Amino acid sequence: MGTPGSPATLVMGVLNVTPDSFSDGGRFEATDAAISHAHRLVSRGADIVDIGGESTRPGAERVDPAEEMERVLPVIRALAQEGVVVSIDTMRAATAEASVAAGASIVNDVSGGLADPRMAAVVAAADVDFVVMHWRAHSATMDAHDQYVDVVREVRDELAARVDALTAAGVRDERIILDPGLGFAKVADTNWPLLATMAEWSGGRRVLIGASRKRFLGTVIARPGVDAGDPARRDHATTAVTALAAQAGAWAVRVHDARASSDAVRVVSAWQNALDTTR
Ligand code: PMM
């Protein structure tokens, strides 16, 4: 994307299997509802389904590891068997390991391997794609770490340190996908410079952008008559970010509304193809 002949940006649909998302019935109902939602995401254009069993919202407490696995593993197993490309959103090596065994082909760790010292070894042994997000602290305390002198330089350097540590632990460099961690230890204004400078901090690696419904989008769209505090009201702004991220060459976007982002990616591809053929 962004350069002639390169593939289109992928759409990663968000599937949070957490009590606040699918809580009404018991475990079985929650699993069923999660699988149905995954089907909806795929039918609406998601190329990958990102499954998480632990909320990472600001202020969120950790979930018990056994509980996290019970939430995600049956969903991963069912979807992988159907041929859906599954990513596991976890900070725990044991959950990542069990998820890959259940059929996940991507590990998405919002801590970039920092939260669990065993994560690098698990990813290296499994030889799967690894999303390394910029992260400074767990959700309960991350707001205390949101100060930067030069956000682009600091995020670039902190991600580079992760890449060094991970490759030293045996993770192949080409398996690493970088993510700026929008909204994680970042006040609203500091997210935009990271979006605008993808090429500067990615060092040519694949990039995943997770802007979907986040508060910094609410800040931008806020005006009289707009309920910018409602996460779903931020979907149009999310779609705009998808288009711009695709234009800038992002490998994938992580979104709740798969249809809108899938459309946006196609618009960018058509635009890009026209540029390539008329030049
Ligand atoms: N954001 C959330 C969860 N997981 N993973 C990656 N790689 N990047 C993100 O930006 C990201 C993530 C939090 O968003 P949600 O609560 O809406 O899922």
mmCIF file of N, CA and C and ligand atoms in Angstrom, residues 14 16 56-57 89 108 110 131 133 179 184 208 210 214 254 256, ligand 1:
data_model
loop_
_atom_site.group_PDB
_atom_site.id
_atom_site.type_symbol
_atom_site.label_atom_id
_atom_site.label_comp_id
_atom_site.label_asym_id
_atom_site.label_seq_id
_atom_site.Cartn_x
_atom_site.Cartn_y
_atom_site.Cartn_z
ATOM 1 N N VAL A 14 -11.976 -6.311 15.730
ATOM 2 C CA VAL A 14 -11.814 -6.464 17.186
ATOM 3 C C VAL A 14 -12.887 -7.382 17.752
ATOM 4 N N ASN A 16 -13.595 -8.587 21.466
ATOM 5 C CA ASN A 16 -13.279 -8.628 22.892
ATOM 6 C C ASN A 16 -14.213 -9.605 23.590
ATOM 7 N N THR A 56 -8.048 -3.817 28.182
ATOM 8 C CA THR A 56 -6.855 -2.977 28.400
ATOM 9 C C THR A 56 -7.257 -1.518 28.494
ATOM 10 N N ARG A 57 -8.535 -1.280 28.735
ATOM 11 C CA ARG A 57 -9.009 0.108 28.852
ATOM 12 C C ARG A 57 -8.277 0.805 29.995
ATOM 13 N N ASP A 89 -4.955 -11.400 21.294
ATOM 14 C CA ASP A 89 -4.570 -10.162 21.962
ATOM 15 C C ASP A 89 -4.325 -10.502 23.432
ATOM 16 N N ASN A 108 -0.710 -10.757 19.359
ATOM 17 C CA ASN A 108 -0.796 -9.309 19.493
ATOM 18 C C ASN A 108 -0.631 -8.972 20.968
ATOM 19 N N VAL A 110 -0.033 -6.075 23.604
ATOM 20 C CA VAL A 110 -0.003 -4.616 23.784
ATOM 21 C C VAL A 110 1.220 -4.162 24.585
ATOM 22 N N VAL A 131 2.776 -8.798 17.016
ATOM 23 C CA VAL A 131 2.513 -7.362 17.055
ATOM 24 C C VAL A 131 3.134 -6.804 18.335
ATOM 25 N N MET A 133 3.492 -3.658 20.434
ATOM 26 C CA MET A 133 2.910 -2.329 20.627
ATOM 27 C C MET A 133 3.761 -1.510 21.583
ATOM 28 N N ASP A 179 3.495 -1.216 16.394
ATOM 29 C CA ASP A 179 2.235 -0.515 16.655
ATOM 30 C C ASP A 179 2.541 0.624 17.632
ATOM 31 N N PHE A 184 -2.438 4.501 24.615
ATOM 32 C CA PHE A 184 -1.774 3.817 25.732
ATOM 33 C C PHE A 184 -0.662 4.722 26.257
ATOM 34 N N LEU A 208 0.879 -1.742 12.400
ATOM 35 C CA LEU A 208 -0.538 -1.906 12.742
ATOM 36 C C LEU A 208 -0.999 -0.637 13.460
ATOM 37 N N GLY A 210 -4.088 1.022 15.665
ATOM 38 C CA GLY A 210 -5.305 0.749 16.446
ATOM 39 C C GLY A 210 -5.903 2.040 16.976
ATOM 40 N N LYS A 214 -11.178 5.388 19.800
ATOM 41 C CA LYS A 214 -10.424 5.846 20.980
ATOM 42 C C LYS A 214 -10.720 7.306 21.318
ATOM 43 N N ARG A 254 -6.664 -2.000 13.149
ATOM 44 C CA ARG A 254 -7.457 -2.790 14.102
ATOM 45 C C ARG A 254 -8.710 -1.988 14.418
ATOM 46 N N HIS A 256 -13.285 -1.797 15.103
ATOM 47 C CA HIS A 256 -14.548 -2.425 15.504
ATOM 48 C C HIS A 256 -15.504 -2.537 14.316
HETATM 49 N N1 PMM B 1 -5.915 -1.282 21.496
HETATM 50 C C1 PMM B 1 -6.690 -1.969 22.363
HETATM 51 C C2 PMM B 1 -6.516 -3.352 22.538
HETATM 52 N N2 PMM B 1 -5.576 -4.022 21.846
HETATM 53 N N3 PMM B 1 -3.827 -4.026 20.272
HETATM 54 C C3 PMM B 1 -3.038 -3.361 19.433
HETATM 55 N N4 PMM B 1 -2.082 -4.017 18.756
HETATM 56 N N5 PMM B 1 -3.155 -2.024 19.215
HETATM 57 C C4 PMM B 1 -4.088 -1.269 19.867
HETATM 58 O O1 PMM B 1 -4.143 -0.049 19.644
HETATM 59 C C5 PMM B 1 -4.948 -1.946 20.795
HETATM 60 C C6 PMM B 1 -4.786 -3.341 20.969
HETATM 61 C C7 PMM B 1 -7.736 -1.236 23.146
HETATM 62 O O2 PMM B 1 -8.860 -1.049 22.381
HETATM 63 P P1 PMM B 1 -10.253 -1.838 22.645
HETATM 64 O O3 PMM B 1 -10.489 -1.773 24.127
HETATM 65 O O4 PMM B 1 -11.222 -1.035 21.870
HETATM 66 O O5 PMM B 1 -10.097 -3.218 22.138
#
